[in-house]
mmCIF file of C-alpha atoms in Angstrom:
data_model
loop_
_atom_site.group_PDB
_atom_site.id
_atom_site.type_symbol
_atom_site.label_atom_id
_atom_site.label_comp_id
_atom_site.label_asym_id
_atom_site.label_seq_id
_atom_site.Cartn_x
_atom_site.Cartn_y
_atom_site.Cartn_z
ATOM 1 C CA MET A 1 46.814 -53.661 78.647
ATOM 2 C CA ALA A 2 47.868 -50.016 78.963
ATOM 3 C CA ILE A 3 44.608 -49.450 81.304
ATOM 4 C CA THR A 4 45.588 -52.650 83.196
ATOM 5 C CA GLY A 5 49.276 -51.405 83.880
ATOM 6 C CA GLU A 6 47.522 -47.736 85.070
ATOM 7 C CA GLN A 7 45.600 -49.581 87.619
ATOM 8 C CA THR A 8 48.442 -51.829 88.713
ATOM 9 C CA ARG A 9 50.516 -48.684 89.412
ATOM 10 C CA ILE A 10 48.118 -46.711 91.246
ATOM 11 C CA TRP A 11 47.485 -49.546 93.536
ATOM 12 C CA GLU A 12 51.281 -49.408 94.140
ATOM 13 C CA GLU A 13 51.216 -45.740 94.452
ATOM 14 C CA ILE A 14 48.284 -45.864 96.877
ATOM 15 C CA ASP A 15 50.232 -48.851 99.093
ATOM 16 C CA ARG A 16 53.526 -46.192 99.006
ATOM 17 C CA ALA A 17 51.275 -43.354 100.278
ATOM 18 C CA GLU A 18 50.012 -45.390 103.265
ATOM 19 C CA SER A 19 53.227 -46.617 103.663
ATOM 20 C CA TYR A 20 54.538 -42.601 103.952
ATOM 21 C CA LEU A 21 51.470 -42.416 106.603
ATOM 22 C CA VAL A 22 52.559 -45.107 108.608
ATOM 23 C CA CYS A 23 56.088 -44.334 109.163
ATOM 24 C CA GLY A 24 54.815 -40.469 109.964
ATOM 25 C CA MET A 25 56.034 -38.606 106.534
ATOM 26 C CA PHE A 26 52.924 -36.952 106.677
ATOM 27 C CA ASP A 27 53.384 -34.263 103.717
ATOM 28 C CA GLU A 28 54.780 -36.744 101.133
ATOM 29 C CA ALA A 29 51.585 -39.227 102.336
ATOM 30 C CA ALA A 30 49.274 -36.449 101.339
ATOM 31 C CA SER A 31 50.997 -34.933 98.322
ATOM 32 C CA LEU A 32 51.120 -38.392 96.532
ATOM 33 C CA ALA A 33 47.292 -39.080 97.713
ATOM 34 C CA SER A 34 46.271 -35.767 96.188
ATOM 35 C CA SER A 35 48.488 -36.734 92.832
ATOM 36 C CA ILE A 36 46.498 -40.077 92.546
ATOM 37 C CA LEU A 37 43.075 -38.579 93.061
ATOM 38 C CA LYS A 38 43.808 -35.994 90.316
ATOM 39 C CA ARG A 39 44.431 -39.020 88.000
ATOM 40 C CA LEU A 40 41.713 -41.060 88.596
ATOM 41 C CA LEU A 41 39.461 -37.957 88.454
ATOM 42 C CA ALA A 42 41.141 -37.524 84.808
ATOM 43 C CA ASN A 43 40.179 -40.689 83.943
ATOM 44 C CA CYS A 44 36.748 -40.678 85.146
ATOM 45 C CA LYS A 45 36.398 -37.401 83.259
ATOM 46 C CA LEU A 46 37.686 -39.225 80.072
ATOM 47 C CA SER A 47 35.292 -41.995 80.411
ATOM 48 C CA ASP A 48 32.512 -39.340 80.526
ATOM 49 C CA GLU A 49 33.715 -38.196 77.028
ATOM 50 C CA GLY A 50 33.183 -41.351 75.504
ATOM 51 C CA CYS A 51 36.871 -43.008 76.011
ATOM 52 C CA GLU A 52 36.385 -46.859 76.927
ATOM 53 C CA LEU A 53 37.911 -47.838 79.893
ATOM 54 C CA SER A 54 38.233 -51.626 80.986
ATOM 55 C CA GLU A 55 35.570 -53.295 83.309
ATOM 56 C CA SER A 56 38.360 -54.094 86.017
ATOM 57 C CA PHE A 57 39.225 -50.627 85.856
ATOM 58 C CA GLU A 58 35.674 -49.167 86.177
ATOM 59 C CA ASP A 59 34.926 -51.849 89.120
ATOM 60 C CA ASP A 60 38.240 -50.804 90.912
ATOM 61 C CA ARG A 61 37.783 -47.002 90.614
ATOM 62 C CA GLY A 62 35.792 -46.533 93.496
ATOM 63 C CA ASP A 63 37.910 -48.716 95.872
ATOM 64 C CA MET A 64 40.801 -46.550 94.676
ATOM 65 C CA LEU A 65 39.220 -43.338 95.033
ATOM 66 C CA GLU A 66 38.150 -44.374 98.836
ATOM 67 C CA SER A 67 41.752 -45.406 99.892
ATOM 68 C CA ALA A 68 43.484 -42.574 98.554
ATOM 69 C CA GLY A 69 41.031 -40.111 99.649
ATOM 70 C CA MET A 70 41.190 -41.758 103.147
ATOM 71 C CA VAL A 71 45.057 -41.408 102.976
ATOM 72 C CA LEU A 72 44.665 -37.843 102.413
ATOM 73 C CA VAL A 73 42.169 -37.098 105.456
ATOM 74 C CA GLN A 74 44.481 -38.641 107.828
ATOM 75 C CA SER A 75 47.495 -36.960 106.303
ATOM 76 C CA MET A 76 45.817 -33.617 106.865
ATOM 77 C CA LYS A 77 44.874 -34.535 110.146
ATOM 78 C CA HIS A 78 48.084 -35.281 111.653
ATOM 79 C CA SER A 79 50.040 -32.541 109.849
ATOM 80 C CA GLN A 80 48.067 -30.097 111.803
ATOM 81 C CA ARG A 81 45.680 -28.873 108.569
ATOM 82 C CA THR A 82 42.169 -30.323 110.053
ATOM 83 C CA SER A 83 40.381 -27.240 109.172
ATOM 84 C CA GLU A 84 41.464 -27.308 105.551
ATOM 85 C CA ILE A 85 40.396 -31.282 104.910
ATOM 86 C CA LEU A 86 36.734 -30.584 103.534
ATOM 87 C CA LYS A 87 37.828 -27.908 101.447
ATOM 88 C CA GLU A 88 40.745 -29.423 99.896
ATOM 89 C CA LEU A 89 38.426 -32.490 98.995
ATOM 90 C CA LYS A 90 35.637 -30.568 97.846
ATOM 91 C CA LEU A 91 38.305 -28.744 95.473
ATOM 92 C CA LEU A 92 39.694 -32.189 94.012
ATOM 93 C CA PHE A 93 36.167 -34.099 93.665
ATOM 94 C CA GLY A 94 34.583 -30.884 92.266
ATOM 95 C CA SER A 95 31.364 -31.460 94.691
ATOM 96 C CA LEU A 96 30.513 -33.200 97.745
ATOM 97 C CA THR A 97 28.308 -35.570 95.893
ATOM 98 C CA ALA A 98 31.375 -36.989 93.667
ATOM 99 C CA MET A 99 33.550 -38.065 96.744
ATOM 100 C CA PRO A 100 33.070 -41.284 98.718
ATOM 101 C CA VAL A 101 30.673 -40.948 101.395
ATOM 102 C CA GLN A 102 33.435 -42.787 103.866
ATOM 103 C CA VAL A 103 36.101 -40.119 103.050
ATOM 104 C CA PHE A 104 33.662 -37.477 103.514
ATOM 105 C CA LEU A 105 32.288 -38.836 106.719
ATOM 106 C CA SER A 106 36.031 -39.115 108.139
ATOM 107 C CA GLY A 107 36.718 -35.318 107.187
ATOM 108 C CA VAL A 108 33.783 -34.193 108.683
ATOM 109 C CA CYS A 109 34.519 -36.275 111.857
ATOM 110 C CA PHE A 110 37.999 -34.786 112.212
ATOM 111 C CA GLU A 111 36.946 -31.315 111.318
ATOM 112 C CA MET A 112 33.926 -31.284 113.666
ATOM 113 C CA SER A 113 36.233 -31.764 116.653
ATOM 114 C CA GLU A 114 37.963 -28.603 116.058
ATOM 115 C CA SER A 115 35.311 -26.130 114.410
ATOM 116 C CA PRO A 116 31.654 -27.485 114.298
ATOM 117 C CA SER A 117 29.966 -24.695 112.924
ATOM 118 C CA THR A 118 32.311 -24.594 109.691
ATOM 119 C CA VAL A 119 31.388 -28.595 109.362
ATOM 120 C CA GLN A 120 27.576 -27.204 109.562
ATOM 121 C CA GLY A 121 27.403 -25.866 106.125
ATOM 122 C CA PHE A 122 29.041 -28.710 104.277
ATOM 123 C CA LEU A 123 26.516 -31.180 106.090
ATOM 124 C CA GLU A 124 23.571 -29.193 104.967
ATOM 125 C CA GLU A 125 24.914 -28.784 101.570
ATOM 126 C CA PHE A 126 25.465 -32.635 101.077
ATOM 127 C CA LEU A 127 22.277 -33.647 102.564
ATOM 128 C CA ASN A 128 20.519 -31.368 100.543
ATOM 129 C CA SER A 129 21.903 -32.491 97.271
ATOM 130 C CA TRP A 130 20.050 -35.860 97.018
ATOM 131 C CA LYS A 131 16.966 -36.972 96.220
ATOM 132 C CA TYR A 132 15.358 -40.819 97.333
ATOM 133 C CA VAL A 133 14.200 -42.647 94.505
ATOM 134 C CA ASP A 134 13.518 -46.482 94.670
ATOM 135 C CA ASP A 135 15.558 -47.156 98.106
ATOM 136 C CA ARG A 136 18.612 -45.331 96.848
ATOM 137 C CA TYR A 137 19.932 -41.722 96.609
ATOM 138 C CA TYR A 138 20.802 -39.967 93.625
ATOM 139 C CA PRO A 139 22.301 -36.633 93.350
ATOM 140 C CA LEU A 140 19.964 -33.728 92.207
ATOM 141 C CA SER A 141 20.306 -32.652 88.697
ATOM 142 C CA GLY A 142 19.827 -29.357 86.784
ATOM 143 C CA ALA A 143 18.577 -26.280 88.166
ATOM 144 C CA GLU A 144 17.562 -28.654 91.469
ATOM 145 C CA ALA A 145 21.169 -29.161 92.503
ATOM 146 C CA ILE A 146 22.866 -27.244 94.911
ATOM 147 C CA VAL A 147 26.361 -27.726 94.178
ATOM 148 C CA SER A 148 27.595 -26.925 90.452
ATOM 149 C CA ASP A 149 28.250 -29.660 87.698
ATOM 150 C CA THR A 150 31.827 -29.894 87.535
ATOM 151 C CA GLU A 151 34.499 -32.500 86.453
ATOM 152 C CA GLY A 152 33.527 -34.687 89.380
ATOM 153 C CA SER A 153 29.849 -34.709 89.497
ATOM 154 C CA SER A 154 29.231 -37.445 87.799
ATOM 155 C CA LEU A 155 31.435 -39.975 89.755
ATOM 156 C CA MET A 156 28.954 -41.006 92.042
ATOM 157 C CA CYS A 157 25.746 -42.069 90.013
ATOM 158 C CA SER A 158 24.009 -43.189 93.627
ATOM 159 C CA ILE A 159 24.539 -43.730 97.244
ATOM 160 C CA ARG A 160 22.880 -46.791 99.401
ATOM 161 C CA VAL A 161 20.427 -45.883 102.027
ATOM 162 C CA ASP A 162 22.521 -46.822 104.775
ATOM 163 C CA GLU A 163 25.206 -44.583 103.806
ATOM 164 C CA TYR A 164 23.110 -41.260 103.180
ATOM 165 C CA LEU A 165 21.523 -42.268 106.671
ATOM 166 C CA ALA A 166 25.136 -42.616 108.341
ATOM 167 C CA VAL A 167 25.458 -38.655 107.462
ATOM 168 C CA VAL A 168 21.856 -38.080 108.494
ATOM 169 C CA GLU A 169 22.626 -39.196 112.121
ATOM 170 C CA LEU A 170 26.024 -37.329 112.164
ATOM 171 C CA TYR A 171 24.389 -34.043 111.458
ATOM 172 C CA VAL A 172 20.910 -34.099 113.226
ATOM 173 C CA ILE A 173 22.122 -36.133 116.600
ATOM 174 C CA ALA A 174 26.102 -35.637 117.073
ATOM 175 C CA LEU A 175 26.130 -32.190 115.606
ATOM 176 C CA LEU A 176 22.721 -30.566 116.171
ATOM 177 C CA ALA A 177 21.644 -32.147 119.082
ATOM 178 C CA ARG A 178 24.414 -33.104 121.204
ATOM 179 C CA THR A 179 27.098 -30.490 119.995
ATOM 180 C CA VAL A 180 25.208 -27.220 118.961
ATOM 181 C CA LYS A 181 22.145 -28.281 121.508
ATOM 182 C CA ASN A 182 19.648 -27.416 118.817
ATOM 183 C CA THR A 183 17.213 -29.998 119.150
ATOM 184 C CA LYS A 184 14.607 -28.233 117.752
ATOM 185 C CA LEU A 185 16.379 -27.132 114.701
ATOM 186 C CA ALA A 186 17.103 -31.306 114.655
ATOM 187 C CA ILE A 187 13.401 -32.250 114.669
ATOM 188 C CA LYS A 188 12.327 -29.826 111.974
ATOM 189 C CA TRP A 189 14.882 -30.860 109.554
ATOM 190 C CA VAL A 190 14.166 -34.777 110.133
ATOM 191 C CA GLU A 191 10.292 -33.971 109.502
ATOM 192 C CA LYS A 192 10.933 -32.386 106.448
ATOM 193 C CA ALA A 193 13.753 -34.676 105.141
ATOM 194 C CA MET A 194 13.028 -37.243 102.556
ATOM 195 C CA LEU A 195 13.388 -40.436 105.043
ATOM 196 C CA PRO A 196 12.371 -43.926 104.957
ATOM 197 C CA ILE A 197 9.510 -43.754 107.507
ATOM 198 C CA GLU A 198 10.706 -46.298 110.091
ATOM 199 C CA LYS A 199 14.002 -44.108 110.342
ATOM 200 C CA ARG A 200 12.126 -40.798 110.575
ATOM 201 C CA GLN A 201 10.293 -42.034 113.505
ATOM 202 C CA GLU A 202 13.340 -43.833 115.178
ATOM 203 C CA LEU A 203 15.125 -40.384 114.690
ATOM 204 C CA LEU A 204 12.185 -38.381 115.888
ATOM 205 C CA ARG A 205 11.956 -40.728 118.941
ATOM 206 C CA ARG A 206 15.746 -40.071 119.902
ATOM 207 C CA LEU A 207 15.406 -36.386 119.476
ATOM 208 C CA GLN A 208 12.091 -35.789 121.331
ATOM 209 C CA SER A 209 13.823 -37.900 124.417
ATOM 210 C CA MET A 210 16.955 -35.777 124.114
ATOM 211 C CA ASP A 211 14.792 -32.488 123.818
ATOM 212 C CA SER A 212 13.407 -33.234 127.443
ATOM 213 C CA THR A 213 16.670 -33.242 129.248
ATOM 214 C CA VAL A 214 18.550 -30.739 127.007
ATOM 215 C CA THR A 215 18.465 -27.993 129.438
ATOM 216 C CA SER A 216 19.603 -29.795 132.562
ATOM 217 C CA SER A 217 22.633 -31.454 130.299
ATOM 218 C CA SER A 218 23.620 -27.855 128.991
ATOM 219 C CA LYS A 219 24.191 -26.453 132.130
ATOM 220 C CA LYS A 220 26.893 -29.068 133.048
ATOM 221 C CA SER A 221 28.866 -28.225 130.137
ATOM 222 C CA THR A 222 29.680 -24.696 128.699
ATOM 223 C CA SER A 223 31.929 -25.781 125.751
ATOM 224 C CA PRO A 224 30.555 -28.039 122.617
ATOM 225 C CA GLU A 225 31.455 -31.626 123.169
ATOM 226 C CA LEU A 226 31.338 -34.474 120.781
ATOM 227 C CA SER A 227 29.011 -37.219 121.971
ATOM 228 C CA ASP A 228 30.453 -40.595 123.355
ATOM 229 C CA GLU A 229 28.146 -42.349 120.159
ATOM 230 C CA PHE A 230 30.076 -40.149 117.788
ATOM 231 C CA ASN A 231 33.344 -40.643 119.362
ATOM 232 C CA SER A 232 32.967 -44.585 119.103
ATOM 233 C CA ASP A 233 31.638 -44.769 115.887
ATOM 234 C CA TYR A 234 34.037 -42.418 113.660
ATOM 235 C CA LEU A 235 36.812 -41.286 115.654
ATOM 236 C CA GLN A 236 38.311 -43.839 117.731
ATOM 237 C CA ASP A 237 40.791 -46.626 116.400
ATOM 238 C CA GLN A 238 41.116 -49.388 118.712
ATOM 239 C CA LYS A 239 43.484 -51.545 116.222
ATOM 240 C CA PRO A 240 47.062 -49.771 115.453
ATOM 241 C CA TYR A 241 48.278 -49.948 111.826
ATOM 242 C CA LYS A 242 49.639 -53.285 110.294
ATOM 243 C CA GLY A 243 53.188 -51.283 108.952
ATOM 244 C CA HIS A 244 53.517 -53.821 106.758
ATOM 245 C CA LEU A 245 54.254 -53.464 102.968
ATOM 246 C CA ARG A 246 51.400 -55.948 100.772
ATOM 247 C CA ASP A 247 52.666 -57.898 97.846
ATOM 248 C CA ILE A 248 51.490 -56.372 94.560
ATOM 249 C CA GLU A 249 51.414 -59.853 92.841
ATOM 250 C CA ASN A 250 47.978 -60.715 94.181
ATOM 251 C CA ASN A 251 45.792 -57.765 93.232
ATOM 252 C CA ASN A 252 42.537 -59.005 94.581
ATOM 253 C CA THR A 253 44.287 -59.556 98.281
ATOM 254 C CA SER A 254 46.435 -56.183 98.137
ATOM 255 C CA LYS A 255 43.498 -54.133 97.236
ATOM 256 C CA GLU A 256 41.206 -55.586 99.944
ATOM 257 C CA GLU A 257 44.235 -55.071 102.608
ATOM 258 C CA ILE A 258 44.554 -51.629 101.178
ATOM 259 C CA LEU A 259 40.723 -50.461 101.683
ATOM 260 C CA LYS A 260 41.009 -51.983 105.242
ATOM 261 C CA PHE A 261 44.063 -50.273 106.316
ATOM 262 C CA SER A 262 42.656 -47.022 104.838
ATOM 263 C CA ARG A 263 39.476 -47.187 106.825
ATOM 264 C CA GLN A 264 41.262 -47.453 110.356
ATOM 265 C CA ARG A 265 41.743 -44.201 111.483
ATOM 266 C CA VAL A 266 43.670 -42.825 114.446
ATOM 267 C CA PRO A 267 46.446 -45.185 115.794
ATOM 268 C CA PHE A 268 47.551 -45.031 119.341
ATOM 269 C CA PHE A 269 51.025 -44.827 118.755
ATOM 270 C CA TRP A 270 50.628 -41.244 117.084
ATOM 271 C CA TRP A 271 49.981 -39.521 120.053
ATOM 272 C CA PHE A 272 53.687 -38.852 119.700
ATOM 273 C CA PRO A 273 55.715 -37.550 116.633
ATOM 274 C CA ALA A 274 57.769 -39.164 114.886
ATOM 275 C CA ILE A 275 61.631 -38.515 114.778
ATOM 276 C CA LYS A 276 63.289 -37.244 111.707
ATOM 277 C CA LEU A 277 66.867 -37.397 111.052
ATOM 278 C CA LYS A 278 68.548 -35.640 108.051
ATOM 279 C CA LEU A 279 72.027 -36.946 107.063
ATOM 280 C CA GLY A 280 73.039 -34.984 104.076
ATOM 281 C CA SER A 281 70.757 -35.728 101.321
ATOM 282 C CA THR A 282 68.746 -38.524 103.179
ATOM 283 C CA GLN A 283 65.883 -38.361 105.652
ATOM 284 C CA LEU A 284 65.348 -40.868 108.454
ATOM 285 C CA VAL A 285 62.194 -41.275 110.166
ATOM 286 C CA ILE A 286 62.045 -43.296 113.159
ATOM 287 C CA PRO A 287 58.537 -43.742 114.707
ATOM 288 C CA THR A 288 58.941 -42.961 118.680
ATOM 289 C CA GLY A 289 56.820 -46.313 119.266
ATOM 290 C CA LYS A 290 59.672 -48.606 118.232
ATOM 291 C CA MET A 291 62.205 -46.143 119.891
ATOM 292 C CA LEU A 292 60.491 -46.964 123.393
ATOM 293 C CA VAL A 293 60.028 -50.571 122.771
ATOM 294 C CA ALA A 294 63.678 -50.630 121.808
ATOM 295 C CA SER A 295 65.009 -48.487 124.921
ATOM 296 C CA LEU A 296 62.932 -50.690 127.628
ATOM 297 C CA LEU A 297 64.326 -53.794 126.126
ATOM 298 C CA LEU A 298 68.077 -52.336 126.589
ATOM 299 C CA LEU A 299 67.160 -51.249 130.156
ATOM 300 C CA LEU A 300 65.769 -54.623 130.906
ATOM 301 C CA TYR A 301 68.798 -56.141 129.548
ATOM 302 C CA TYR A 302 71.373 -53.931 131.203
ATOM 303 C CA LEU A 303 69.485 -54.454 134.698
ATOM 304 C CA THR A 304 69.484 -58.329 134.097
ATOM 305 C CA ARG A 305 73.573 -58.144 133.446
ATOM 306 C CA LYS A 306 74.469 -55.742 136.378
ATOM 307 C CA LYS A 307 72.523 -57.256 139.101
ATOM 308 C CA GLN A 308 73.233 -60.877 138.066
ATOM 309 C CA ALA A 309 75.680 -61.488 141.062
ATOM 310 C CA LEU A 310 72.906 -59.838 143.446
ATOM 311 C CA VAL A 311 70.547 -62.168 142.096
ATOM 312 C CA LYS A 312 72.764 -65.298 142.311
ATOM 313 C CA ARG A 313 73.669 -64.419 145.871
ATOM 314 C CA PHE A 314 69.492 -63.649 146.707
ATOM 315 C CA LEU A 315 68.882 -67.115 145.349
ATOM 316 C CA ALA A 316 71.555 -69.013 146.849
ATOM 317 C CA LYS A 317 71.113 -67.841 150.401
ATOM 318 C CA LYS A 318 67.493 -68.902 150.147
ATOM 319 C CA ALA A 319 68.657 -72.346 149.024
ATOM 320 C CA MET A 320 71.085 -72.362 151.908
ATOM 321 C CA SER A 321 68.202 -71.600 154.405
ATOM 322 C CA MET A 322 65.848 -74.145 152.658
ATOM 323 C CA LYS A 323 68.768 -76.959 152.992
ATOM 324 C CA LYS A 324 69.447 -76.011 156.834
ATOM 325 C CA GLY A 325 65.786 -75.849 157.487
ATOM 326 C CA MET A 326 65.434 -79.586 156.087
ATOM 327 C CA LEU A 327 68.302 -80.865 158.100
ATOM 328 C CA ASP A 328 67.076 -79.519 161.634
ATOM 329 C CA LEU A 329 63.904 -81.335 160.956
ATOM 330 C CA TRP A 330 65.549 -84.515 159.796
ATOM 331 C CA GLN A 331 67.804 -84.464 163.112
ATOM 332 C CA LEU A 332 64.863 -83.550 165.096
ATOM 333 C CA ALA A 333 63.004 -86.461 164.010
ATOM 334 C CA PHE A 334 65.434 -89.150 164.772
ATOM 335 C CA SER A 335 67.317 -87.767 167.895
ATOM 336 C CA TYR A 336 64.026 -88.701 170.347
ATOM 337 C CA GLN A 337 64.846 -91.782 172.107
ATOM 338 C CA VAL A 338 62.280 -94.591 172.579
ATOM 339 C CA ASN A 339 62.069 -97.475 174.936
ATOM 340 C CA PRO A 340 60.853 -100.533 172.843
ATOM 341 C CA LEU A 341 59.926 -102.360 175.831
ATOM 342 C CA ALA A 342 57.877 -99.860 177.412
ATOM 343 C CA ALA A 343 54.650 -101.532 176.019
ATOM 344 C CA VAL A 344 55.336 -104.724 178.067
ATOM 345 C CA GLN A 345 56.529 -103.433 181.091
ATOM 346 C CA THR A 346 54.555 -103.284 184.319
ATOM 347 C CA LEU A 347 54.403 -100.222 186.509
ATOM 348 C CA PRO A 348 56.202 -100.655 189.689
ATOM 349 C CA THR A 349 54.214 -101.173 192.842
ATOM 350 C CA THR A 350 53.354 -98.296 195.154
ATOM 351 C CA ALA A 351 54.667 -98.651 198.734
ATOM 352 C CA SER A 352 50.966 -98.143 199.883
ATOM 353 C CA GLY A 353 50.264 -101.376 198.005
ATOM 354 C CA ASN A 354 53.348 -103.447 199.349
ATOM 355 C CA ARG A 355 52.100 -103.101 202.839
#
């Protein structure tokens, strides 16, 4: 019962952290998300030491880690702390292999846009810390592991092939080939990596085709830029946040909504910062998107009331013009005189005919 209550409280705190994120309270959201992650990792440590946890808590633990991690990543991004995202995640989880792949990918994408050279080391460390066995990837152990065995290292027992390949493609295509312009290194890494044969051949074909045009493309741009494919897959967000709070009574629905909410990354209305107002000890955060909509509605209402008389005069003038035109047409139609006997009357004889 205690574990069930703790599980419910954690989901409620994740919901509250996401609400902070929507309202533009990024520091509060990051602090609460970090606290949630520390508590979850502490529970995982107790589980490793032999303490039994409920089956539902074990099932939800990965989802809760991913949701809280996504809130932390996005909060740090909008708090102008992008360069610290991966360091903070590694400090919390203990190793790169311990964190959810979706959280790691999001942190890499955000940080790559500012410092590609820093991201390269994290990607290489992550990719070199897994071993391909029976269609899954397992973390290396013992002397083979690159990362240290810390309190979080036993969280991720294995990952799916598609998750590992997503990181591989981000590393060799988006970073090495398109950003760093080092296609040779990318080809060399793919040839030596433990990858499925079909995926290895596909990556090699793509890299070889890019290698033939890398010289001409590098002359067009002097600064490293992220590829369109990379931007469309990881950084763009086509849907704004649904800024509503969910009912915790339905746990399954709430968890699904929280996960879906967490995976949305860059809402369009965060191009503009929120406005914070302090009234004594009370802090009020007003998103500028809502203020813009309200201002437009007020302006439209003012113009409608102000120009009401002018609009009425314009419509009355148009109505009078149409009425006058119809009357003129009616009078013209019935004022023309027609002789009803013209059809039976004979024409008068001419003078020459009479003679």
